[in-house]
Amino acid sequence: MSDKSYRSIMKATSWRIIASLTTVSLVYFFTGKLTLSLEIGGLEIIFKILFYYFHERIWNKSKWGTKNNNK
């Protein structure tokens, strides 16, 4: 049994929210500055989505570990 695509999208979104709230909480804990915490959390969302996109694009160029890889 496999997940439907909307389930995967919701899981990815909920994880991104949890991970970003963790970052915001940690920054606030160490600095006590809410504005700074929210700014870093916002930047983190943008940068991690971009980095993940490029990470996926690089992996898509590799055939390592795929079923059609005869090596």
JSON list of N, CA and C in Angstrom, two decimals:
[
{"chain": "A", "resi": 1, "resn": "MET", "atom": "N", "xyz": [0.84, -1.16, 0.00]},
{"chain": "A", "resi": 1, "resn": "MET", "atom": "CA", "xyz": [0.00, 0.00, 0.00]},
{"chain": "A", "resi": 1, "resn": "MET", "atom": "C", "xyz": [0.90, 1.24, 0.00]},
{"chain": "A", "resi": 2, "resn": "SER", "atom": "N", "xyz": [0.54, 2.23, -0.81]},
{"chain": "A", "resi": 2, "resn": "SER", "atom": "CA", "xyz": [1.33, 3.47, -0.85]},
{"chain": "A", "resi": 2, "resn": "SER", "atom": "C", "xyz": [0.42, 4.67, -0.57]},
{"chain": "A", "resi": 3, "resn": "ASP", "atom": "N", "xyz": [1.07, 5.73, -0.11]},
{"chain": "A", "resi": 3, "resn": "ASP", "atom": "CA", "xyz": [0.33, 6.96, 0.18]},
{"chain": "A", "resi": 3, "resn": "ASP", "atom": "C", "xyz": [-0.14, 7.63, -1.10]},
{"chain": "A", "resi": 4, "resn": "LYS", "atom": "N", "xyz": [-1.29, 8.29, -1.02]},
{"chain": "A", "resi": 4, "resn": "LYS", "atom": "CA", "xyz": [-1.74, 9.12, -2.13]},
{"chain": "A", "resi": 4, "resn": "LYS", "atom": "C", "xyz": [-0.93, 10.40, -2.11]},
{"chain": "A", "resi": 5, "resn": "SER", "atom": "N", "xyz": [-0.86, 11.08, -3.26]},
{"chain": "A", "resi": 5, "resn": "SER", "atom": "CA", "xyz": [0.00, 12.27, -3.36]},
{"chain": "A", "resi": 5, "resn": "SER", "atom": "C", "xyz": [-0.42, 13.37, -2.39]},
{"chain": "A", "resi": 6, "resn": "TYR", "atom": "N", "xyz": [-1.73, 13.56, -2.18]},
{"chain": "A", "resi": 6, "resn": "TYR", "atom": "CA", "xyz": [-2.15, 14.62, -1.27]},
{"chain": "A", "resi": 6, "resn": "TYR", "atom": "C", "xyz": [-1.73, 14.32, 0.17]},
{"chain": "A", "resi": 7, "resn": "ARG", "atom": "N", "xyz": [-1.66, 13.04, 0.53]},
{"chain": "A", "resi": 7, "resn": "ARG", "atom": "CA", "xyz": [-1.18, 12.67, 1.86]},
{"chain": "A", "resi": 7, "resn": "ARG", "atom": "C", "xyz": [0.30, 13.03, 2.01]},
{"chain": "A", "resi": 8, "resn": "SER", "atom": "N", "xyz": [1.08, 12.75, 0.98]},
{"chain": "A", "resi": 8, "resn": "SER", "atom": "CA", "xyz": [2.50, 13.10, 1.01]},
{"chain": "A", "resi": 8, "resn": "SER", "atom": "C", "xyz": [2.71, 14.60, 1.10]},
{"chain": "A", "resi": 9, "resn": "ILE", "atom": "N", "xyz": [1.88, 15.36, 0.38]},
{"chain": "A", "resi": 9, "resn": "ILE", "atom": "CA", "xyz": [1.97, 16.82, 0.43]},
{"chain": "A", "resi": 9, "resn": "ILE", "atom": "C", "xyz": [1.63, 17.32, 1.84]},
{"chain": "A", "resi": 10, "resn": "MET", "atom": "N", "xyz": [0.61, 16.77, 2.44]},
{"chain": "A", "resi": 10, "resn": "MET", "atom": "CA", "xyz": [0.22, 17.18, 3.79]},
{"chain": "A", "resi": 10, "resn": "MET", "atom": "C", "xyz": [1.29, 16.79, 4.81]},
{"chain": "A", "resi": 11, "resn": "LYS", "atom": "N", "xyz": [1.89, 15.61, 4.65]},
{"chain": "A", "resi": 11, "resn": "LYS", "atom": "CA", "xyz": [2.95, 15.20, 5.56]},
{"chain": "A", "resi": 11, "resn": "LYS", "atom": "C", "xyz": [4.16, 16.12, 5.42]},
{"chain": "A", "resi": 12, "resn": "ALA", "atom": "N", "xyz": [4.53, 16.46, 4.20]},
{"chain": "A", "resi": 12, "resn": "ALA", "atom": "CA", "xyz": [5.67, 17.36, 3.97]},
{"chain": "A", "resi": 12, "resn": "ALA", "atom": "C", "xyz": [5.39, 18.74, 4.56]},
{"chain": "A", "resi": 13, "resn": "THR", "atom": "N", "xyz": [4.17, 19.23, 4.37]},
{"chain": "A", "resi": 13, "resn": "THR", "atom": "CA", "xyz": [3.79, 20.55, 4.89]},
{"chain": "A", "resi": 13, "resn": "THR", "atom": "C", "xyz": [3.78, 20.55, 6.41]},
{"chain": "A", "resi": 14, "resn": "SER", "atom": "N", "xyz": [3.19, 19.53, 7.01]},
{"chain": "A", "resi": 14, "resn": "SER", "atom": "CA", "xyz": [3.15, 19.49, 8.48]},
{"chain": "A", "resi": 14, "resn": "SER", "atom": "C", "xyz": [4.55, 19.36, 9.06]},
{"chain": "A", "resi": 15, "resn": "TRP", "atom": "N", "xyz": [5.43, 18.60, 8.40]},
{"chain": "A", "resi": 15, "resn": "TRP", "atom": "CA", "xyz": [6.81, 18.49, 8.87]},
{"chain": "A", "resi": 15, "resn": "TRP", "atom": "C", "xyz": [7.53, 19.83, 8.76]},
{"chain": "A", "resi": 16, "resn": "ARG", "atom": "N", "xyz": [7.32, 20.55, 7.65]},
{"chain": "A", "resi": 16, "resn": "ARG", "atom": "CA", "xyz": [7.98, 21.85, 7.46]},
{"chain": "A", "resi": 16, "resn": "ARG", "atom": "C", "xyz": [7.54, 22.81, 8.56]},
{"chain": "A", "resi": 17, "resn": "ILE", "atom": "N", "xyz": [6.26, 22.77, 8.94]},
{"chain": "A", "resi": 17, "resn": "ILE", "atom": "CA", "xyz": [5.75, 23.63, 10.00]},
{"chain": "A", "resi": 17, "resn": "ILE", "atom": "C", "xyz": [6.40, 23.27, 11.33]},
{"chain": "A", "resi": 18, "resn": "ILE", "atom": "N", "xyz": [6.46, 21.99, 11.65]},
{"chain": "A", "resi": 18, "resn": "ILE", "atom": "CA", "xyz": [7.08, 21.56, 12.90]},
{"chain": "A", "resi": 18, "resn": "ILE", "atom": "C", "xyz": [8.56, 21.94, 12.94]},
{"chain": "A", "resi": 19, "resn": "ALA", "atom": "N", "xyz": [9.28, 21.70, 11.85]},
{"chain": "A", "resi": 19, "resn": "ALA", "atom": "CA", "xyz": [10.71, 22.00, 11.80]},
{"chain": "A", "resi": 19, "resn": "ALA", "atom": "C", "xyz": [10.95, 23.51, 11.93]},
{"chain": "A", "resi": 20, "resn": "SER", "atom": "N", "xyz": [10.13, 24.31, 11.29]},
{"chain": "A", "resi": 20, "resn": "SER", "atom": "CA", "xyz": [10.30, 25.77, 11.36]},
{"chain": "A", "resi": 20, "resn": "SER", "atom": "C", "xyz": [9.96, 26.29, 12.75]},
{"chain": "A", "resi": 21, "resn": "LEU", "atom": "N", "xyz": [8.92, 25.76, 13.36]},
{"chain": "A", "resi": 21, "resn": "LEU", "atom": "CA", "xyz": [8.59, 26.16, 14.73]},
{"chain": "A", "resi": 21, "resn": "LEU", "atom": "C", "xyz": [9.70, 25.78, 15.70]},
{"chain": "A", "resi": 22, "resn": "THR", "atom": "N", "xyz": [10.35, 24.66, 15.44]},
{"chain": "A", "resi": 22, "resn": "THR", "atom": "CA", "xyz": [11.49, 24.27, 16.26]},
{"chain": "A", "resi": 22, "resn": "THR", "atom": "C", "xyz": [12.62, 25.28, 16.14]},
{"chain": "A", "resi": 23, "resn": "THR", "atom": "N", "xyz": [12.92, 25.70, 14.91]},
{"chain": "A", "resi": 23, "resn": "THR", "atom": "CA", "xyz": [13.97, 26.69, 14.69]},
{"chain": "A", "resi": 23, "resn": "THR", "atom": "C", "xyz": [13.62, 28.01, 15.38]},
{"chain": "A", "resi": 24, "resn": "VAL", "atom": "N", "xyz": [12.39, 28.48, 15.19]},
{"chain": "A", "resi": 24, "resn": "VAL", "atom": "CA", "xyz": [11.96, 29.73, 15.80]},
{"chain": "A", "resi": 24, "resn": "VAL", "atom": "C", "xyz": [12.07, 29.63, 17.33]},
{"chain": "A", "resi": 25, "resn": "SER", "atom": "N", "xyz": [11.65, 28.51, 17.89]},
{"chain": "A", "resi": 25, "resn": "SER", "atom": "CA", "xyz": [11.71, 28.33, 19.34]},
{"chain": "A", "resi": 25, "resn": "SER", "atom": "C", "xyz": [13.15, 28.33, 19.85]},
{"chain": "A", "resi": 26, "resn": "LEU", "atom": "N", "xyz": [14.04, 27.65, 19.14]},
{"chain": "A", "resi": 26, "resn": "LEU", "atom": "CA", "xyz": [15.44, 27.61, 19.56]},
{"chain": "A", "resi": 26, "resn": "LEU", "atom": "C", "xyz": [16.09, 28.99, 19.49]},
{"chain": "A", "resi": 27, "resn": "VAL", "atom": "N", "xyz": [15.83, 29.72, 18.42]},
{"chain": "A", "resi": 27, "resn": "VAL", "atom": "CA", "xyz": [16.41, 31.05, 18.30]},
{"chain": "A", "resi": 27, "resn": "VAL", "atom": "C", "xyz": [15.87, 31.95, 19.42]},
{"chain": "A", "resi": 28, "resn": "TYR", "atom": "N", "xyz": [14.59, 31.85, 19.69]},
{"chain": "A", "resi": 28, "resn": "TYR", "atom": "CA", "xyz": [14.00, 32.66, 20.77]},
{"chain": "A", "resi": 28, "resn": "TYR", "atom": "C", "xyz": [14.60, 32.27, 22.12]},
{"chain": "A", "resi": 29, "resn": "PHE", "atom": "N", "xyz": [14.76, 30.98, 22.34]},
{"chain": "A", "resi": 29, "resn": "PHE", "atom": "CA", "xyz": [15.32, 30.50, 23.60]},
{"chain": "A", "resi": 29, "resn": "PHE", "atom": "C", "xyz": [16.73, 31.07, 23.84]},
{"chain": "A", "resi": 30, "resn": "PHE", "atom": "N", "xyz": [17.54, 31.09, 22.78]},
{"chain": "A", "resi": 30, "resn": "PHE", "atom": "CA", "xyz": [18.92, 31.55, 22.93]},
{"chain": "A", "resi": 30, "resn": "PHE", "atom": "C", "xyz": [19.08, 33.07, 22.87]},
{"chain": "A", "resi": 31, "resn": "THR", "atom": "N", "xyz": [18.16, 33.77, 22.20]},
{"chain": "A", "resi": 31, "resn": "THR", "atom": "CA", "xyz": [18.32, 35.22, 22.05]},
{"chain": "A", "resi": 31, "resn": "THR", "atom": "C", "xyz": [17.30, 36.02, 22.82]},
{"chain": "A", "resi": 32, "resn": "GLY", "atom": "N", "xyz": [16.11, 35.45, 23.04]},
{"chain": "A", "resi": 32, "resn": "GLY", "atom": "CA", "xyz": [15.03, 36.19, 23.69]},
{"chain": "A", "resi": 32, "resn": "GLY", "atom": "C", "xyz": [14.40, 37.24, 22.79]},
{"chain": "A", "resi": 33, "resn": "LYS", "atom": "N", "xyz": [14.70, 37.18, 21.49]},
{"chain": "A", "resi": 33, "resn": "LYS", "atom": "CA", "xyz": [14.20, 38.17, 20.53]},
{"chain": "A", "resi": 33, "resn": "LYS", "atom": "C", "xyz": [13.21, 37.51, 19.57]},
{"chain": "A", "resi": 34, "resn": "LEU", "atom": "N", "xyz": [11.94, 37.85, 19.74]},
{"chain": "A", "resi": 34, "resn": "LEU", "atom": "CA", "xyz": [10.89, 37.25, 18.93]},
{"chain": "A", "resi": 34, "resn": "LEU", "atom": "C", "xyz": [11.01, 37.65, 17.46]},
{"chain": "A", "resi": 35, "resn": "THR", "atom": "N", "xyz": [11.27, 38.92, 17.19]},
{"chain": "A", "resi": 35, "resn": "THR", "atom": "CA", "xyz": [11.38, 39.37, 15.80]},
{"chain": "A", "resi": 35, "resn": "THR", "atom": "C", "xyz": [12.49, 38.64, 15.08]},
{"chain": "A", "resi": 36, "resn": "LEU", "atom": "N", "xyz": [13.65, 38.55, 15.71]},
{"chain": "A", "resi": 36, "resn": "LEU", "atom": "CA", "xyz": [14.78, 37.83, 15.11]},
{"chain": "A", "resi": 36, "resn": "LEU", "atom": "C", "xyz": [14.42, 36.37, 14.88]},
{"chain": "A", "resi": 37, "resn": "SER", "atom": "N", "xyz": [13.76, 35.77, 15.83]},
{"chain": "A", "resi": 37, "resn": "SER", "atom": "CA", "xyz": [13.35, 34.36, 15.73]},
{"chain": "A", "resi": 37, "resn": "SER", "atom": "C", "xyz": [12.45, 34.14, 14.53]},
{"chain": "A", "resi": 38, "resn": "LEU", "atom": "N", "xyz": [11.47, 35.03, 14.35]},
{"chain": "A", "resi": 38, "resn": "LEU", "atom": "CA", "xyz": [10.53, 34.90, 13.23]},
{"chain": "A", "resi": 38, "resn": "LEU", "atom": "C", "xyz": [11.21, 35.16, 11.89]},
{"chain": "A", "resi": 39, "resn": "GLU", "atom": "N", "xyz": [12.14, 36.12, 11.88]},
{"chain": "A", "resi": 39, "resn": "GLU", "atom": "CA", "xyz": [12.87, 36.40, 10.64]},
{"chain": "A", "resi": 39, "resn": "GLU", "atom": "C", "xyz": [13.71, 35.20, 10.23]},
{"chain": "A", "resi": 40, "resn": "ILE", "atom": "N", "xyz": [14.42, 34.61, 11.17]},
{"chain": "A", "resi": 40, "resn": "ILE", "atom": "CA", "xyz": [15.23, 33.43, 10.87]},
{"chain": "A", "resi": 40, "resn": "ILE", "atom": "C", "xyz": [14.34, 32.27, 10.45]},
{"chain": "A", "resi": 41, "resn": "GLY", "atom": "N", "xyz": [13.22, 32.09, 11.13]},
{"chain": "A", "resi": 41, "resn": "GLY", "atom": "CA", "xyz": [12.28, 31.02, 10.76]},
{"chain": "A", "resi": 41, "resn": "GLY", "atom": "C", "xyz": [11.76, 31.20, 9.35]},
{"chain": "A", "resi": 42, "resn": "GLY", "atom": "N", "xyz": [11.44, 32.43, 8.96]},
{"chain": "A", "resi": 42, "resn": "GLY", "atom": "CA", "xyz": [10.96, 32.70, 7.61]},
{"chain": "A", "resi": 42, "resn": "GLY", "atom": "C", "xyz": [12.02, 32.43, 6.56]},
{"chain": "A", "resi": 43, "resn": "LEU", "atom": "N", "xyz": [13.24, 32.87, 6.84]},
{"chain": "A", "resi": 43, "resn": "LEU", "atom": "CA", "xyz": [14.34, 32.61, 5.91]},
{"chain": "A", "resi": 43, "resn": "LEU", "atom": "C", "xyz": [14.63, 31.11, 5.81]},
{"chain": "A", "resi": 44, "resn": "GLU", "atom": "N", "xyz": [14.53, 30.44, 6.93]},
{"chain": "A", "resi": 44, "resn": "GLU", "atom": "CA", "xyz": [14.77, 29.00, 6.95]},
{"chain": "A", "resi": 44, "resn": "GLU", "atom": "C", "xyz": [13.80, 28.27, 6.03]},
{"chain": "A", "resi": 45, "resn": "ILE", "atom": "N", "xyz": [12.54, 28.65, 6.06]},
{"chain": "A", "resi": 45, "resn": "ILE", "atom": "CA", "xyz": [11.54, 28.01, 5.19]},
{"chain": "A", "resi": 45, "resn": "ILE", "atom": "C", "xyz": [11.94, 28.18, 3.73]},
{"chain": "A", "resi": 46, "resn": "ILE", "atom": "N", "xyz": [12.25, 29.40, 3.35]},
{"chain": "A", "resi": 46, "resn": "ILE", "atom": "CA", "xyz": [12.60, 29.68, 1.95]},
{"chain": "A", "resi": 46, "resn": "ILE", "atom": "C", "xyz": [13.85, 28.93, 1.53]},
{"chain": "A", "resi": 47, "resn": "PHE", "atom": "N", "xyz": [14.92, 29.05, 2.31]},
{"chain": "A", "resi": 47, "resn": "PHE", "atom": "CA", "xyz": [16.18, 28.43, 1.94]},
{"chain": "A", "resi": 47, "resn": "PHE", "atom": "C", "xyz": [16.10, 26.91, 1.93]},
{"chain": "A", "resi": 48, "resn": "LYS", "atom": "N", "xyz": [15.43, 26.33, 2.88]},
{"chain": "A", "resi": 48, "resn": "LYS", "atom": "CA", "xyz": [15.36, 24.87, 2.92]},
{"chain": "A", "resi": 48, "resn": "LYS", "atom": "C", "xyz": [14.53, 24.32, 1.77]},
{"chain": "A", "resi": 49, "resn": "ILE", "atom": "N", "xyz": [13.49, 25.02, 1.36]},
{"chain": "A", "resi": 49, "resn": "ILE", "atom": "CA", "xyz": [12.73, 24.58, 0.19]},
{"chain": "A", "resi": 49, "resn": "ILE", "atom": "C", "xyz": [13.60, 24.67, -1.05]},
{"chain": "A", "resi": 50, "resn": "LEU", "atom": "N", "xyz": [14.35, 25.77, -1.21]},
{"chain": "A", "resi": 50, "resn": "LEU", "atom": "CA", "xyz": [15.25, 25.91, -2.36]},
{"chain": "A", "resi": 50, "resn": "LEU", "atom": "C", "xyz": [16.34, 24.85, -2.35]},
{"chain": "A", "resi": 51, "resn": "PHE", "atom": "N", "xyz": [16.99, 24.65, -1.21]},
{"chain": "A", "resi": 51, "resn": "PHE", "atom": "CA", "xyz": [18.05, 23.65, -1.12]},
{"chain": "A", "resi": 51, "resn": "PHE", "atom": "C", "xyz": [17.51, 22.26, -1.41]},
{"chain": "A", "resi": 52, "resn": "TYR", "atom": "N", "xyz": [16.32, 21.96, -0.90]},
{"chain": "A", "resi": 52, "resn": "TYR", "atom": "CA", "xyz": [15.73, 20.65, -1.16]},
{"chain": "A", "resi": 52, "resn": "TYR", "atom": "C", "xyz": [15.44, 20.48, -2.65]},
{"chain": "A", "resi": 53, "resn": "TYR", "atom": "N", "xyz": [14.94, 21.50, -3.30]},
{"chain": "A", "resi": 53, "resn": "TYR", "atom": "CA", "xyz": [14.66, 21.44, -4.73]},
{"chain": "A", "resi": 53, "resn": "TYR", "atom": "C", "xyz": [15.93, 21.09, -5.51]},
{"chain": "A", "resi": 54, "resn": "PHE", "atom": "N", "xyz": [17.01, 21.82, -5.25]},
{"chain": "A", "resi": 54, "resn": "PHE", "atom": "CA", "xyz": [18.26, 21.55, -5.97]},
{"chain": "A", "resi": 54, "resn": "PHE", "atom": "C", "xyz": [18.83, 20.19, -5.60]},
{"chain": "A", "resi": 55, "resn": "HIS", "atom": "N", "xyz": [18.68, 19.78, -4.36]},
{"chain": "A", "resi": 55, "resn": "HIS", "atom": "CA", "xyz": [19.09, 18.45, -3.93]},
{"chain": "A", "resi": 55, "resn": "HIS", "atom": "C", "xyz": [18.37, 17.38, -4.74]},
{"chain": "A", "resi": 56, "resn": "GLU", "atom": "N", "xyz": [17.06, 17.53, -4.90]},
{"chain": "A", "resi": 56, "resn": "GLU", "atom": "CA", "xyz": [16.27, 16.59, -5.69]},
{"chain": "A", "resi": 56, "resn": "GLU", "atom": "C", "xyz": [16.69, 16.58, -7.16]},
{"chain": "A", "resi": 57, "resn": "ARG", "atom": "N", "xyz": [16.94, 17.77, -7.72]},
{"chain": "A", "resi": 57, "resn": "ARG", "atom": "CA", "xyz": [17.33, 17.86, -9.13]},
{"chain": "A", "resi": 57, "resn": "ARG", "atom": "C", "xyz": [18.66, 17.15, -9.36]},
{"chain": "A", "resi": 58, "resn": "ILE", "atom": "N", "xyz": [19.59, 17.29, -8.42]},
{"chain": "A", "resi": 58, "resn": "ILE", "atom": "CA", "xyz": [20.88, 16.60, -8.55]},
{"chain": "A", "resi": 58, "resn": "ILE", "atom": "C", "xyz": [20.68, 15.10, -8.46]},
{"chain": "A", "resi": 59, "resn": "TRP", "atom": "N", "xyz": [19.89, 14.64, -7.51]},
{"chain": "A", "resi": 59, "resn": "TRP", "atom": "CA", "xyz": [19.62, 13.20, -7.40]},
{"chain": "A", "resi": 59, "resn": "TRP", "atom": "C", "xyz": [18.90, 12.66, -8.62]},
{"chain": "A", "resi": 60, "resn": "ASN", "atom": "N", "xyz": [18.06, 13.45, -9.26]},
{"chain": "A", "resi": 60, "resn": "ASN", "atom": "CA", "xyz": [17.37, 12.99, -10.46]},
{"chain": "A", "resi": 60, "resn": "ASN", "atom": "C", "xyz": [18.32, 12.71, -11.61]},
{"chain": "A", "resi": 61, "resn": "LYS", "atom": "N", "xyz": [19.50, 13.31, -11.59]},
{"chain": "A", "resi": 61, "resn": "LYS", "atom": "CA", "xyz": [20.50, 13.07, -12.63]},
{"chain": "A", "resi": 61, "resn": "LYS", "atom": "C", "xyz": [21.25, 11.76, -12.40]},
{"chain": "A", "resi": 62, "resn": "SER", "atom": "N", "xyz": [21.17, 11.23, -11.20]},
{"chain": "A", "resi": 62, "resn": "SER", "atom": "CA", "xyz": [21.88, 10.00, -10.85]},
{"chain": "A", "resi": 62, "resn": "SER", "atom": "C", "xyz": [20.97, 8.79, -11.05]},
{"chain": "A", "resi": 63, "resn": "LYS", "atom": "N", "xyz": [21.55, 7.73, -11.58]},
{"chain": "A", "resi": 63, "resn": "LYS", "atom": "CA", "xyz": [20.79, 6.48, -11.75]},
{"chain": "A", "resi": 63, "resn": "LYS", "atom": "C", "xyz": [21.09, 5.50, -10.61]},
{"chain": "A", "resi": 64, "resn": "TRP", "atom": "N", "xyz": [21.98, 5.91, -9.68]},
{"chain": "A", "resi": 64, "resn": "TRP", "atom": "CA", "xyz": [22.37, 5.04, -8.58]},
{"chain": "A", "resi": 64, "resn": "TRP", "atom": "C", "xyz": [21.17, 4.63, -7.75]},
{"chain": "A", "resi": 65, "resn": "GLY", "atom": "N", "xyz": [21.03, 3.34, -7.52]},
{"chain": "A", "resi": 65, "resn": "GLY", "atom": "CA", "xyz": [19.98, 2.83, -6.65]},
{"chain": "A", "resi": 65, "resn": "GLY", "atom": "C", "xyz": [18.61, 2.68, -7.30]},
{"chain": "A", "resi": 66, "resn": "THR", "atom": "N", "xyz": [18.53, 2.90, -8.61]},
{"chain": "A", "resi": 66, "resn": "THR", "atom": "CA", "xyz": [17.24, 2.75, -9.29]},
{"chain": "A", "resi": 66, "resn": "THR", "atom": "C", "xyz": [17.11, 1.32, -9.83]},
{"chain": "A", "resi": 67, "resn": "LYS", "atom": "N", "xyz": [15.90, 0.88, -10.07]},
{"chain": "A", "resi": 67, "resn": "LYS", "atom": "CA", "xyz": [15.66, -0.46, -10.56]},
{"chain": "A", "resi": 67, "resn": "LYS", "atom": "C", "xyz": [16.21, -0.67, -11.96]},
{"chain": "A", "resi": 68, "resn": "ASN", "atom": "N", "xyz": [16.25, 0.37, -12.76]},
{"chain": "A", "resi": 68, "resn": "ASN", "atom": "CA", "xyz": [16.74, 0.24, -14.13]},
{"chain": "A", "resi": 68, "resn": "ASN", "atom": "C", "xyz": [18.26, 0.33, -14.24]},
{"chain": "A", "resi": 69, "resn": "ASN", "atom": "N", "xyz": [18.93, 0.50, -13.11]},
{"chain": "A", "resi": 69, "resn": "ASN", "atom": "CA", "xyz": [20.38, 0.60, -13.10]},
{"chain": "A", "resi": 69, "resn": "ASN", "atom": "C", "xyz": [20.97, -0.80, -13.19]},
{"chain": "A", "resi": 70, "resn": "ASN", "atom": "N", "xyz": [21.63, -1.10, -14.28]},
{"chain": "A", "resi": 70, "resn": "ASN", "atom": "CA", "xyz": [22.19, -2.44, -14.51]},
{"chain": "A", "resi": 70, "resn": "ASN", "atom": "C", "xyz": [23.59, -2.60, -13.93]},
{"chain": "A", "resi": 71, "resn": "LYS", "atom": "N", "xyz": [24.11, -1.62, -13.26]},
{"chain": "A", "resi": 71, "resn": "LYS", "atom": "CA", "xyz": [25.48, -1.70, -12.72]},
{"chain": "A", "resi": 71, "resn": "LYS", "atom": "C", "xyz": [25.49, -2.31, -11.35]}
]
